Short mmCIF file of C-alpha atoms and ligand atoms in Angstrom, two decimals:
data_model
loop_
_atom_site.label_atom_id
_atom_site.label_comp_id
_atom_site.label_asym_id
_atom_site.label_seq_id
_atom_site.Cartn_x
_atom_site.Cartn_y
_atom_site.Cartn_z
CA MET A 21 25.59 -3.11 4.33
CA ASP A 22 24.26 -2.33 1.50
CA ASN A 23 21.44 0.98 0.39
CA ALA A 24 18.07 -1.50 1.47
CA GLN A 25 19.94 -2.72 4.94
CA ILE A 26 21.13 0.96 5.53
CA ALA A 27 17.37 2.63 4.30
CA ASP A 28 15.38 -0.21 6.59
CA ARG A 29 17.31 0.61 9.95
CA LEU A 30 16.52 4.89 9.77
CA GLU A 31 12.81 3.10 9.06
CA ALA A 32 12.79 1.33 12.27
CA PHE A 33 14.90 3.92 13.57
CA ALA A 34 12.21 6.76 12.47
CA ALA A 35 9.01 4.31 14.08
CA VAL A 36 10.29 3.70 17.02
CA LEU A 37 10.82 7.38 17.33
CA GLU A 38 7.28 7.93 16.52
CA LEU A 39 6.55 5.24 18.95
CA GLY A 40 8.35 8.21 21.59
CA GLU A 41 5.99 10.71 21.30
CA ALA A 42 9.69 12.43 20.11
CA ASN A 43 9.52 15.70 17.20
CA PRO A 44 6.76 14.49 13.96
CA TYR A 45 9.32 16.73 11.84
CA THR A 46 12.80 13.94 13.04
CA ALA A 47 10.45 10.88 12.18
CA ARG A 48 9.98 11.86 8.55
CA ALA A 49 13.71 13.79 7.64
CA TYR A 50 14.64 9.98 9.11
CA ARG A 51 12.02 8.68 6.86
CA ARG A 52 13.14 11.18 3.74
CA ALA A 53 16.14 10.15 3.79
CA ALA A 54 15.91 6.38 3.87
CA GLU A 55 13.64 7.04 0.98
CA THR A 56 16.79 9.07 -0.82
CA ILE A 57 19.39 6.43 -0.09
CA ARG A 58 17.04 3.36 -1.23
CA GLY A 59 16.91 5.12 -4.90
CA ALA A 60 20.59 5.96 -4.52
CA PRO A 61 22.20 4.76 -6.91
CA SER A 62 26.67 4.45 -5.68
CA PRO A 63 26.87 3.15 -2.10
CA VAL A 64 25.82 5.14 1.06
CA ALA A 65 28.26 3.16 3.63
CA GLU A 66 30.90 4.23 1.00
CA LEU A 67 29.95 8.24 0.28
CA VAL A 68 29.07 7.30 4.82
CA ARG A 69 33.21 6.75 5.27
CA SER A 70 34.44 9.46 2.31
CA GLY A 71 32.65 12.40 4.29
CA ARG A 72 30.71 12.69 1.88
CA VAL A 73 26.53 11.15 1.88
CA ARG A 74 26.22 15.14 2.87
CA GLU A 75 25.49 15.56 -0.35
CA LEU A 76 22.72 13.37 -0.86
CA ARG A 77 18.90 14.88 -1.07
CA GLY A 78 17.76 15.24 2.90
CA ILE A 79 20.73 14.46 4.67
CA GLY A 80 22.31 16.71 6.98
CA ARG A 81 25.04 16.85 10.20
CA GLY A 82 21.98 14.60 12.10
CA ILE A 83 21.30 11.54 10.45
CA GLU A 84 25.08 11.91 8.75
CA GLY A 85 26.12 10.87 12.24
CA ARG A 86 23.72 7.90 12.55
CA LEU A 87 24.87 6.68 9.68
CA ARG A 88 28.36 7.05 10.30
CA GLU A 89 27.73 4.76 13.78
CA LEU A 90 25.30 2.20 12.01
CA VAL A 91 28.67 1.84 9.20
CA GLU A 92 30.78 1.91 11.26
CA THR A 93 29.09 -0.25 14.55
CA GLY A 94 26.64 -2.05 12.55
CA GLU A 95 23.62 -0.54 14.79
CA ILE A 96 22.85 2.35 15.64
CA ALA A 97 22.85 2.10 19.79
CA GLU A 98 19.92 4.47 20.95
CA LEU A 99 17.14 1.76 18.76
CA ALA A 100 18.42 -0.66 19.95
CA GLU A 101 17.26 0.61 23.30
CA LEU A 102 14.25 2.71 22.12
CA GLU A 103 13.65 -1.01 20.30
CA ARG A 104 13.87 -3.15 24.22
CA GLU A 105 11.70 -0.64 25.10
CA LEU A 106 9.07 0.04 23.04
CA ALA A 107 8.48 -3.38 22.39
CA PRO A 108 8.09 -3.75 18.05
CA ASP A 109 6.17 -7.17 18.16
CA LEU A 110 3.05 -5.05 20.59
CA VAL A 111 3.46 -2.69 17.63
CA GLY A 112 3.30 -4.49 14.84
CA LEU A 113 0.75 -6.65 16.21
CA GLY A 114 -1.47 -3.55 17.90
CA ARG A 115 -1.28 -1.87 13.99
CA TYR A 116 -2.36 -4.66 12.94
CA LEU A 117 -5.15 -5.26 14.95
CA GLY A 118 -6.03 -1.18 13.87
CA LEU A 119 -4.87 0.43 17.15
CA SER A 120 -1.85 3.19 16.82
CA ALA A 121 1.06 2.42 18.42
CA LYS A 122 0.72 4.94 20.97
CA ARG A 123 -2.37 2.97 21.63
CA SER A 124 -0.50 -0.31 22.14
CA VAL A 125 1.99 0.86 23.91
CA GLN A 126 -0.63 2.20 26.55
CA LEU A 127 -2.66 -0.44 26.33
CA ALA A 128 0.58 -3.05 26.40
CA ARG A 129 1.68 -0.58 29.55
CA GLY A 130 -1.79 -0.98 30.92
CA LEU A 131 -1.95 -5.05 30.58
CA GLY A 132 1.85 -4.88 32.14
CA VAL A 133 2.34 -7.28 29.49
CA ARG A 134 6.08 -7.34 27.31
CA THR A 135 5.51 -9.00 23.90
CA ALA A 136 2.28 -10.07 21.50
CA GLU A 137 2.09 -13.09 22.72
CA GLU A 138 1.22 -11.86 26.83
CA LEU A 139 -1.51 -9.51 25.50
CA ARG A 140 -3.13 -12.54 23.49
CA GLU A 141 -2.98 -14.20 27.24
CA ALA A 142 -4.44 -10.95 28.80
CA ALA A 143 -7.23 -10.57 26.12
CA ALA A 144 -8.03 -14.70 26.41
CA VAL A 145 -8.89 -13.97 29.67
CA GLY A 146 -11.39 -10.48 29.58
CA ARG A 147 -8.26 -8.85 30.53
CA LEU A 148 -8.42 -5.78 28.14
CA ARG A 149 -11.78 -3.90 29.52
CA ASP A 150 -9.68 -3.37 32.37
CA VAL A 151 -7.73 -1.34 30.98
CA PRO A 152 -8.85 2.89 31.56
CA GLY A 153 -10.43 3.54 27.35
CA ILE A 154 -11.19 -0.04 26.80
CA GLY A 155 -14.22 -0.29 27.00
CA PRO A 156 -17.22 -3.18 25.52
CA LYS A 157 -17.15 -2.79 21.18
CA THR A 158 -12.91 -2.73 20.89
CA GLU A 159 -12.50 -4.64 23.59
CA ALA A 160 -14.83 -6.84 20.94
CA GLN A 161 -12.93 -4.96 18.35
CA LEU A 162 -10.04 -5.95 19.54
CA LEU A 163 -10.50 -10.37 20.62
CA GLU A 164 -12.65 -10.56 17.38
CA ALA A 165 -9.39 -9.93 14.93
CA LEU A 166 -7.41 -12.05 17.13
CA ALA A 167 -9.14 -14.80 16.29
CA SER A 168 -10.47 -13.71 13.30
CA GLU A 169 -9.49 -17.26 10.38
CA ALA A 170 -9.91 -14.95 7.77
CA GLU A 171 -7.67 -13.95 4.74
CA PRO A 172 -5.25 -11.75 6.36
CA ARG A 173 -5.20 -8.45 4.91
CA SER A 174 -3.27 -5.04 4.90
CA ARG A 175 -5.33 -1.73 6.57
CA ARG A 176 -3.40 0.09 3.36
CA GLY A 177 -2.31 -1.03 0.58
CA LEU A 178 1.33 -1.27 -0.14
CA LEU A 179 2.77 -0.19 -3.08
CA LEU A 180 4.27 -2.54 -5.41
CA ASN A 181 7.68 -2.23 -4.91
CA ARG A 182 7.59 -1.56 -1.38
CA ALA A 183 5.61 -5.28 -1.38
CA TRP A 184 7.99 -6.17 -4.18
CA GLU A 185 10.71 -5.74 -1.35
CA LEU A 186 8.55 -7.04 1.70
CA VAL A 187 7.62 -10.28 -0.11
CA GLY A 188 10.30 -10.77 -2.43
CA GLY A 189 13.34 -10.18 0.60
CA ILE A 190 10.85 -13.00 2.34
CA ALA A 191 10.55 -15.48 0.29
CA ALA A 192 14.18 -15.66 -1.00
CA ALA A 193 15.03 -15.81 2.73
CA LEU A 194 13.09 -19.23 3.08
CA ASP A 195 13.92 -20.84 -0.67
CA GLY A 196 10.17 -19.96 -1.33
CA THR A 197 7.91 -18.65 -4.26
CA VAL A 198 6.15 -15.27 -3.72
CA ALA A 199 2.20 -15.75 -3.63
CA GLY A 200 -0.32 -13.24 -2.98
CA ASP A 201 -1.29 -10.31 -4.79
CA VAL A 202 2.74 -9.31 -5.59
CA ARG A 203 2.46 -12.06 -7.68
CA ARG A 204 0.09 -10.74 -9.58
CA TRP A 205 1.63 -7.40 -10.23
CA ARG A 206 -1.23 -5.69 -8.57
CA ASP A 207 -0.92 -1.59 -7.96
CA SER A 208 -1.93 -1.65 -4.50
CA CYS A 209 -0.92 -4.97 -2.79
CA GLU A 210 -3.23 -5.95 0.73
CA GLN A 211 -2.46 -10.19 0.34
CA LEU A 212 1.11 -10.81 1.20
CA GLY A 213 1.61 -14.06 0.92
CA VAL A 214 4.72 -17.06 0.49
CA VAL A 215 4.50 -20.76 0.02
CA CYS A 216 7.92 -23.15 0.74
CA VAL A 217 7.79 -26.57 -0.33
CA ALA A 218 8.72 -28.95 3.14
CA ALA A 219 7.58 -32.38 4.06
CA ASP A 220 8.14 -31.44 7.52
CA PRO A 221 6.66 -27.21 8.46
CA SER A 222 8.20 -27.11 11.02
CA PRO A 223 12.18 -25.36 9.92
CA VAL A 224 10.37 -23.72 7.75
CA THR A 225 7.93 -22.66 10.10
CA THR A 226 10.45 -21.05 12.79
CA ALA A 227 12.63 -19.74 10.84
CA PHE A 228 9.99 -17.66 9.28
CA ALA A 229 9.16 -16.03 12.91
CA GLU A 230 12.98 -15.51 13.36
CA LEU A 231 13.22 -13.57 9.88
CA PRO A 232 14.42 -9.44 10.46
CA GLN A 233 10.95 -8.52 8.72
CA ILE A 234 8.52 -10.42 10.66
CA VAL A 235 8.43 -8.83 14.47
CA ALA A 236 4.89 -10.66 15.67
CA ILE A 237 3.06 -13.98 14.84
CA VAL A 238 -0.89 -13.94 15.31
CA ASP A 239 -1.88 -16.83 13.38
CA ARG A 240 -0.69 -20.48 13.13
CA ASP A 241 -0.95 -24.19 13.05
CA GLU A 242 0.78 -26.91 11.83
CA ARG A 243 1.11 -26.19 7.69
CA ARG A 244 0.54 -21.98 8.06
CA SER A 245 1.26 -19.48 9.86
CA VAL A 246 0.75 -15.79 9.30
CA GLY A 247 3.40 -13.55 10.67
CA VAL A 248 3.29 -9.35 11.24
CA THR A 249 5.98 -6.83 10.60
CA VAL A 250 6.51 -3.52 12.74
CA ASP A 251 4.32 -1.75 10.85
CA GLY A 252 1.41 -4.28 11.42
CA VAL A 253 1.27 -5.73 7.40
CA PRO A 254 0.19 -9.28 8.30
CA VAL A 255 2.42 -12.02 5.75
CA GLU A 256 1.18 -14.76 5.21
CA LEU A 257 3.26 -18.47 4.79
CA VAL A 258 2.50 -21.38 3.67
CA VAL A 259 4.63 -24.70 3.98
CA ALA A 260 3.10 -27.35 1.58
CA GLU A 261 3.38 -30.91 0.79
CA PRO A 262 6.25 -31.38 -2.51
CA GLU A 263 3.30 -33.39 -3.93
CA GLN A 264 0.46 -30.91 -3.75
CA PHE A 265 3.26 -27.31 -4.26
CA GLY A 266 1.52 -26.58 -7.43
CA THR A 267 -2.29 -26.67 -5.74
CA VAL A 268 -1.06 -24.87 -2.42
CA LEU A 269 0.63 -21.91 -5.15
CA VAL A 270 -2.07 -21.66 -7.38
CA ARG A 271 -4.44 -20.70 -4.10
CA ALA A 272 -2.26 -18.72 -2.49
CA THR A 273 -1.51 -16.93 -5.78
CA GLY A 274 -5.30 -15.77 -5.56
CA SER A 275 -7.15 -14.05 -6.86
CA PRO A 276 -9.94 -15.59 -4.25
CA ALA A 277 -12.57 -14.71 -7.43
CA TYR A 278 -10.19 -17.17 -10.26
CA VAL A 279 -9.10 -19.78 -8.07
CA ALA A 280 -12.85 -20.20 -6.41
CA ALA A 281 -14.35 -20.66 -10.63
CA LEU A 282 -11.00 -23.39 -11.10
CA GLU A 283 -12.26 -24.79 -7.83
CA PRO A 284 -12.00 -28.16 -7.18
CA LEU A 285 -7.96 -28.44 -7.76
CA PRO A 286 -6.57 -31.05 -8.77
CA ASP A 287 -3.17 -32.01 -6.59
CA ALA A 288 -0.17 -31.19 -8.59
CA ALA A 289 3.96 -30.74 -7.67
CA ASP A 290 3.37 -28.09 -9.85
CA GLU A 291 1.58 -25.26 -11.41
CA GLU A 292 1.73 -26.31 -14.78
CA ALA A 293 0.54 -30.15 -13.27
CA VAL A 294 -2.34 -28.84 -12.46
CA TYR A 295 -3.46 -26.41 -15.35
CA ARG A 296 -2.86 -29.78 -17.63
CA ALA A 297 -4.99 -31.25 -14.96
CA LEU A 298 -7.92 -28.94 -15.57
CA GLY A 299 -7.76 -29.03 -19.20
CA ILE A 300 -6.71 -25.27 -19.63
CA PRO A 301 -4.27 -23.30 -20.97
CA TRP A 302 -1.73 -22.34 -17.96
CA CYS A 303 -2.51 -18.79 -17.06
CA PRO A 304 0.25 -15.91 -16.55
CA PRO A 305 -0.27 -14.66 -12.58
CA GLU A 306 -1.09 -11.29 -14.36
CA LEU A 307 -4.46 -12.67 -15.97
CA ARG A 308 -5.21 -14.10 -12.85
CA GLU A 309 -8.43 -11.37 -11.08
CA GLU A 310 -11.41 -12.77 -13.37
CA PRO A 311 -12.18 -15.86 -13.63
CA PHE A 312 -10.51 -17.03 -16.80
CA ARG A 313 -10.07 -20.50 -18.11
CA GLY A 314 -8.85 -19.88 -21.64
CA GLU A 315 -5.47 -19.28 -23.98
CA PRO A 316 -4.04 -16.17 -23.07
CA PRO A 317 -1.95 -14.10 -25.30
CA ALA A 318 0.97 -13.39 -26.13
CA LEU A 319 1.34 -10.73 -23.97
CA LEU A 320 4.40 -8.21 -23.88
CA GLU A 321 7.88 -9.75 -21.98
CA PRO A 322 10.14 -7.18 -20.35
CA GLY A 323 13.34 -8.28 -23.24
CA ASP A 324 10.70 -6.96 -26.34
CA ILE A 325 10.92 -3.53 -25.30
CA ARG A 326 14.25 -1.58 -27.17
CA GLY A 327 13.83 2.26 -25.50
CA ASP A 328 12.79 4.12 -22.84
CA LEU A 329 10.62 7.14 -23.49
CA HIS A 330 10.56 9.44 -20.63
CA CYS A 331 13.32 10.04 -17.62
CA HIS A 332 14.25 13.69 -16.49
CA THR A 333 17.80 14.24 -15.66
CA THR A 334 20.37 17.15 -13.46
CA TRP A 335 18.15 19.67 -16.46
CA SER A 336 15.16 19.55 -14.45
CA ASP A 337 15.17 17.01 -11.11
CA GLY A 338 16.94 14.34 -12.38
CA ARG A 339 19.45 13.29 -10.48
CA ALA A 340 21.99 11.77 -13.35
CA THR A 341 23.32 13.66 -16.47
CA VAL A 342 22.17 12.76 -19.66
CA GLU A 343 25.00 11.27 -20.70
CA GLU A 344 24.51 9.05 -17.77
CA MET A 345 20.75 7.89 -18.06
CA GLY A 346 22.63 7.57 -22.05
CA ARG A 347 24.82 5.72 -20.76
CA ALA A 348 22.93 3.43 -18.32
CA ALA A 349 20.16 3.17 -21.23
CA ARG A 350 22.59 1.71 -23.22
CA GLU A 351 23.79 -0.88 -20.76
CA ARG A 352 20.21 -1.97 -20.15
CA GLY A 353 20.88 -3.19 -24.29
CA TYR A 354 17.97 -0.80 -25.47
CA GLN A 355 18.14 1.58 -28.38
CA TYR A 356 17.59 4.33 -27.16
CA LEU A 357 16.53 6.85 -24.68
CA ALA A 358 14.56 10.02 -24.91
CA ILE A 359 15.18 12.88 -22.57
CA CYS A 360 11.90 14.23 -21.21
CA ASP A 361 12.82 16.76 -18.68
CA HIS A 362 10.25 19.05 -17.53
CA THR A 363 8.91 23.05 -18.64
CA PRO A 364 8.18 25.85 -16.35
CA ALA A 365 4.70 25.85 -14.98
CA VAL A 366 5.51 22.19 -13.17
CA GLY A 367 6.15 24.28 -10.79
CA ALA A 368 7.57 23.20 -7.89
CA VAL A 369 11.07 22.18 -10.00
CA THR A 370 13.20 23.42 -12.66
CA GLY A 371 11.47 23.47 -16.33
CA LEU A 372 13.49 24.18 -19.68
CA THR A 373 12.47 27.16 -21.92
CA PRO A 374 13.70 27.89 -25.12
CA ASP A 375 16.65 28.72 -24.87
CA ASP A 376 17.00 25.68 -22.57
CA VAL A 377 16.00 22.92 -24.96
CA ARG A 378 18.65 24.37 -27.30
CA ARG A 379 21.24 24.02 -24.78
CA GLN A 380 19.82 20.62 -24.30
CA ALA A 381 20.50 20.13 -26.77
CA GLU A 382 24.35 20.61 -28.08
CA GLU A 383 24.75 18.41 -24.67
CA ILE A 384 22.97 15.39 -26.35
CA ALA A 385 24.76 15.37 -29.10
CA ALA A 386 27.70 15.07 -27.39
CA ALA A 387 26.19 12.08 -24.87
CA ASN A 388 25.72 10.92 -28.79
CA GLU A 389 28.86 11.06 -30.37
CA VAL A 390 30.14 8.89 -27.55
CA LEU A 391 27.47 6.92 -27.44
CA ALA A 392 26.94 6.13 -30.25
CA PRO A 393 25.26 3.61 -32.43
CA PHE A 394 22.75 4.34 -29.10
CA ARG A 395 20.39 7.38 -29.34
CA VAL A 396 19.47 9.95 -26.88
CA LEU A 397 16.84 11.50 -28.57
CA ARG A 398 15.36 15.12 -27.64
CA GLY A 399 12.33 14.00 -25.31
CA ILE A 400 10.41 16.57 -23.37
CA GLU A 401 7.56 16.49 -20.53
CA CYS A 402 5.99 19.67 -21.98
CA ASP A 403 3.70 20.37 -19.27
CA ILE A 404 -0.68 20.93 -20.86
CA LEU A 405 -2.12 24.81 -19.23
CA PRO A 406 -5.06 24.48 -17.58
CA ASP A 407 -6.52 25.80 -21.22
CA GLY A 408 -5.23 23.14 -23.07
CA ARG A 409 -2.18 24.87 -24.35
CA LEU A 410 1.23 23.51 -24.58
CA ASP A 411 4.20 25.23 -23.09
CA LEU A 412 6.97 25.97 -25.29
CA PRO A 413 6.02 27.12 -28.34
CA ASP A 414 5.28 24.77 -31.30
CA ASP A 415 8.22 25.82 -33.36
CA VAL A 416 10.89 24.73 -29.79
CA LEU A 417 8.15 21.44 -29.83
CA ALA A 418 8.48 21.11 -33.66
CA GLU A 419 12.21 20.05 -33.73
CA LEU A 420 12.31 17.58 -31.04
CA ASP A 421 12.32 13.99 -31.25
CA TRP A 422 9.64 13.06 -28.28
CA VAL A 423 7.14 15.19 -27.21
CA GLN A 424 5.16 13.53 -24.07
CA ALA A 425 2.39 15.86 -22.98
CA SER A 426 1.13 15.98 -18.87
CA VAL A 427 -1.48 17.38 -16.95
CA HIS A 428 0.40 17.77 -13.38
CA GLY A 429 -1.28 21.13 -11.61
CA GLY A 430 -5.28 21.05 -11.74
CA GLN A 431 -6.07 17.70 -11.15
CA ARG A 432 -9.07 18.60 -9.73
CA MET A 433 -10.70 19.71 -13.19
CA PRO A 434 -14.58 18.46 -13.50
CA ARG A 435 -14.51 16.15 -16.39
CA GLY A 436 -16.08 18.68 -19.32
CA GLU A 437 -13.47 21.36 -19.26
CA MET A 438 -10.25 19.09 -17.69
CA THR A 439 -11.38 15.97 -21.48
CA LYS A 440 -11.31 19.13 -23.23
CA ARG A 441 -7.90 20.72 -22.49
CA VAL A 442 -6.28 17.44 -23.04
CA GLU A 443 -8.09 16.58 -26.17
CA GLU A 444 -6.94 19.84 -27.01
CA ALA A 445 -2.82 19.48 -25.93
CA LEU A 446 -3.22 15.75 -28.22
CA ARG A 447 -4.21 17.69 -31.39
CA ASN A 448 -0.39 19.87 -31.65
CA PRO A 449 1.37 17.61 -34.09
CA SER A 450 4.20 17.15 -32.12
CA VAL A 451 2.98 15.53 -29.04
CA ARG A 452 3.74 11.43 -29.46
CA CYS A 453 1.68 10.53 -26.11
CA LEU A 454 0.12 11.53 -23.28
CA SER A 455 2.50 11.15 -20.00
CA HIS A 456 0.56 9.38 -16.45
CA PRO A 457 -3.45 10.00 -18.74
CA LYS A 458 -5.20 10.07 -15.08
CA GLY A 459 -2.58 11.75 -12.72
CA ARG A 460 -3.68 9.61 -9.93
CA MET A 461 -1.40 8.65 -7.18
CA ILE A 462 -1.88 5.68 -5.21
CA GLY A 463 -3.12 5.63 -1.89
CA ARG A 464 -3.11 9.40 -1.98
CA ARG A 465 -4.94 10.90 -4.84
CA PRO A 466 -7.43 9.35 -7.13
CA GLU A 467 -7.75 9.38 -10.74
CA ASN A 468 -8.47 12.89 -12.45
CA ALA A 469 -12.21 12.67 -14.41
CA LEU A 470 -10.40 13.09 -17.92
CA ASP A 471 -13.56 11.26 -20.27
CA LEU A 472 -10.85 8.79 -21.25
CA GLU A 473 -13.27 7.08 -24.22
CA ARG A 474 -12.95 10.32 -25.95
CA VAL A 475 -9.44 10.60 -25.01
CA PHE A 476 -9.12 7.06 -26.40
CA GLU A 477 -11.23 8.37 -29.43
CA VAL A 478 -8.72 11.81 -30.54
CA ALA A 479 -5.56 9.57 -29.85
CA LEU A 480 -7.54 6.96 -32.69
CA GLU A 481 -7.50 10.13 -35.38
CA THR A 482 -3.88 11.88 -34.03
CA GLY A 483 -1.79 9.21 -33.68
CA VAL A 484 -0.21 9.84 -30.42
CA ALA A 485 0.12 7.42 -28.33
CA LEU A 486 -1.18 6.71 -23.70
CA GLU A 487 2.09 6.06 -20.86
CA VAL A 488 2.26 3.17 -18.83
CA ASN A 489 3.57 5.55 -16.64
CA GLY A 490 6.32 2.90 -14.43
CA LEU A 491 6.09 4.88 -11.04
CA ALA A 492 5.71 2.41 -8.85
CA ASN A 493 2.98 5.04 -6.50
CA ARG A 494 1.57 6.20 -10.58
CA LEU A 495 1.43 2.76 -12.37
CA ASP A 496 -0.95 5.63 -14.85
CA LEU A 497 -2.30 4.35 -17.17
CA SER A 498 -3.88 1.58 -14.72
CA GLY A 499 -4.37 -2.63 -16.14
CA GLU A 500 -7.96 -2.27 -16.19
CA HIS A 501 -7.71 1.43 -18.23
CA VAL A 502 -4.51 -0.19 -20.38
CA ARG A 503 -7.27 -2.90 -21.00
CA GLU A 504 -9.38 -0.26 -22.23
CA ALA A 505 -6.97 1.64 -24.32
CA ILE A 506 -6.32 -1.82 -26.71
CA ALA A 507 -10.00 -3.41 -27.07
CA ALA A 508 -10.27 0.94 -28.46
CA GLY A 509 -7.32 0.45 -31.28
CA VAL A 510 -4.27 3.26 -28.89
CA ARG A 511 -1.27 2.28 -28.45
CA ILE A 512 0.72 2.53 -25.46
CA VAL A 513 4.15 3.79 -24.51
CA CYS A 514 5.69 1.65 -21.67
CA SER A 515 7.91 4.03 -19.60
CA THR A 516 9.94 4.30 -16.38
CA ASP A 517 10.03 8.85 -15.77
CA ALA A 518 12.89 7.52 -14.20
CA HIS A 519 15.19 10.28 -12.08
CA SER A 520 18.20 8.73 -11.32
CA ILE A 521 20.29 5.46 -13.28
CA GLN A 522 18.27 3.33 -10.39
CA GLY A 523 15.00 4.23 -11.70
CA LEU A 524 14.97 3.02 -15.11
CA GLY A 525 14.60 -0.29 -13.39
CA ASN A 526 11.10 1.67 -12.89
CA MET A 527 10.39 -0.44 -16.47
CA THR A 528 9.97 -3.96 -15.67
CA LEU A 529 6.60 -2.30 -13.42
CA SER A 530 5.47 -0.04 -16.35
CA VAL A 531 5.80 -4.10 -17.99
CA VAL A 532 3.79 -5.65 -15.66
CA THR A 533 1.02 -3.06 -15.74
CA ALA A 534 1.44 -3.43 -19.21
CA ARG A 535 0.81 -7.14 -19.07
CA ARG A 536 -1.93 -7.23 -15.93
CA GLY A 537 -3.96 -5.00 -19.13
CA TRP A 538 -3.32 -7.84 -22.06
CA ALA A 539 -1.17 -6.09 -23.58
CA THR A 540 1.38 -8.20 -25.82
CA ALA A 541 4.14 -6.75 -27.61
CA ALA A 542 2.51 -5.62 -30.65
CA ASP A 543 0.67 -2.34 -28.68
CA VAL A 544 3.79 -1.03 -27.32
CA VAL A 545 5.03 1.02 -29.34
CA ASN A 546 9.18 1.01 -27.50
CA THR A 547 8.43 -2.15 -28.49
CA GLN A 548 10.03 -0.93 -31.80
CA PRO A 549 13.55 -0.07 -33.69
CA LEU A 550 14.74 3.03 -33.55
CA GLU A 551 14.13 4.07 -37.20
CA ARG A 552 10.17 3.48 -36.54
CA ILE A 553 10.02 5.85 -33.11
CA VAL A 554 12.12 9.13 -35.31
CA PRO A 555 11.36 8.44 -38.24
ZN1 ZN B 629 4.61 13.82 -15.09
ZN1 ZN B 630 8.28 13.42 -15.67
#
């Protein structure tokens, strides 16, 4: 059992605990443990077997017991039992329709139905109104949602990494191609799609319905099927005729506005042929948001990246040491990695004092002895204090190879104040890059009020670059803002903000976000060799 599979089962367990109205803290603890396991750098099954799994954050005795059972037997018996009782297909369908899990279970009990199909039948013959608590308005809403012919969309956007895992997993299992928002690498995905190719669609649609990720089918015709996950997230499968695969893929990739402007599309077996027949160049999916028929620029490629300039270690809230992070970066083929741990003002986690910074320098020097010619850079993620001063003295900052300046607390400052605060920090001669400039947490916290146009002016004056943070819940700057920055002539840095070895893989998300902002290699600081980063 790999880490993702273990995490999936723990999440399923959390989901049924919530349905069963267990203590909400228990369910949350399982969700957190699942997240830790998903991000763990080594096989968790081995840690369980060797009795060391409690070294992972958030894994106590209770969860360890469940993990042991899961690893030894391949199942959590109580989970299997609860799943039988709670009918995940009903829950998934209910959530898709906008009902809470609890409400779905009530509805199912009231109707005496046990499966999604039975629920649909009961609805079709007008039995919904017999259920206490379901008024004519709710009934109408449910019937409309059940009958909806519209594009299936998730009610809540999925973070890009989770959406990729879900849709990529389904596509791989069906030998299909990822489409929809995920193929365009949107930062929050609502339209999830997979395109397969087959002359006879029925084996594919049958296999789709039987996937573990899919708990119920909510819509189906010969070449199209919409399934939902237990979380109520709809995934659309389209099975294309071989000679139309390219056409179907363009449509399923979207965006709707982009595709509408290309219609009518000719039938073709692959995408390139569709574009050839239209007489326009093929367009990378990242650029398919607004109507566009022109020649796309030579976008930044993952292979252009020569190093990572923002990561954490055990000195602050990272999980690996300086040398471990450096080695992992070297294995990725990079020339350099900047260690940018936090400073004290960040609050929630350990921050480095001037003394710590100098002691860390020794550890970095030792790592460089071992890893040369690869270079670990002395960096810092220095908090910008509310008044615009930086959280370390200037002489300490001046010693460093790479200084990221970051706003953490006080994201709600009014526009003028926030902009002044950041501007002041950018004028410090040691600062090289502004981290996660808009401070958003996707789905949780909106962008701050920072005036980017003003920041671009100051960045041009001072030579400071703006970060495209690769954490899936940040992706900040967003694609739209990257495009504005580049248009203003400001350079960007693609960074991972990795807190573990595995986190260095966030580079993919940073690069695709930069691509969504039409970035080329020349727009990105860390496509340059080491000698251009630290002269
Ligand atoms: Zn930060
Ligand atoms: Zn950071």
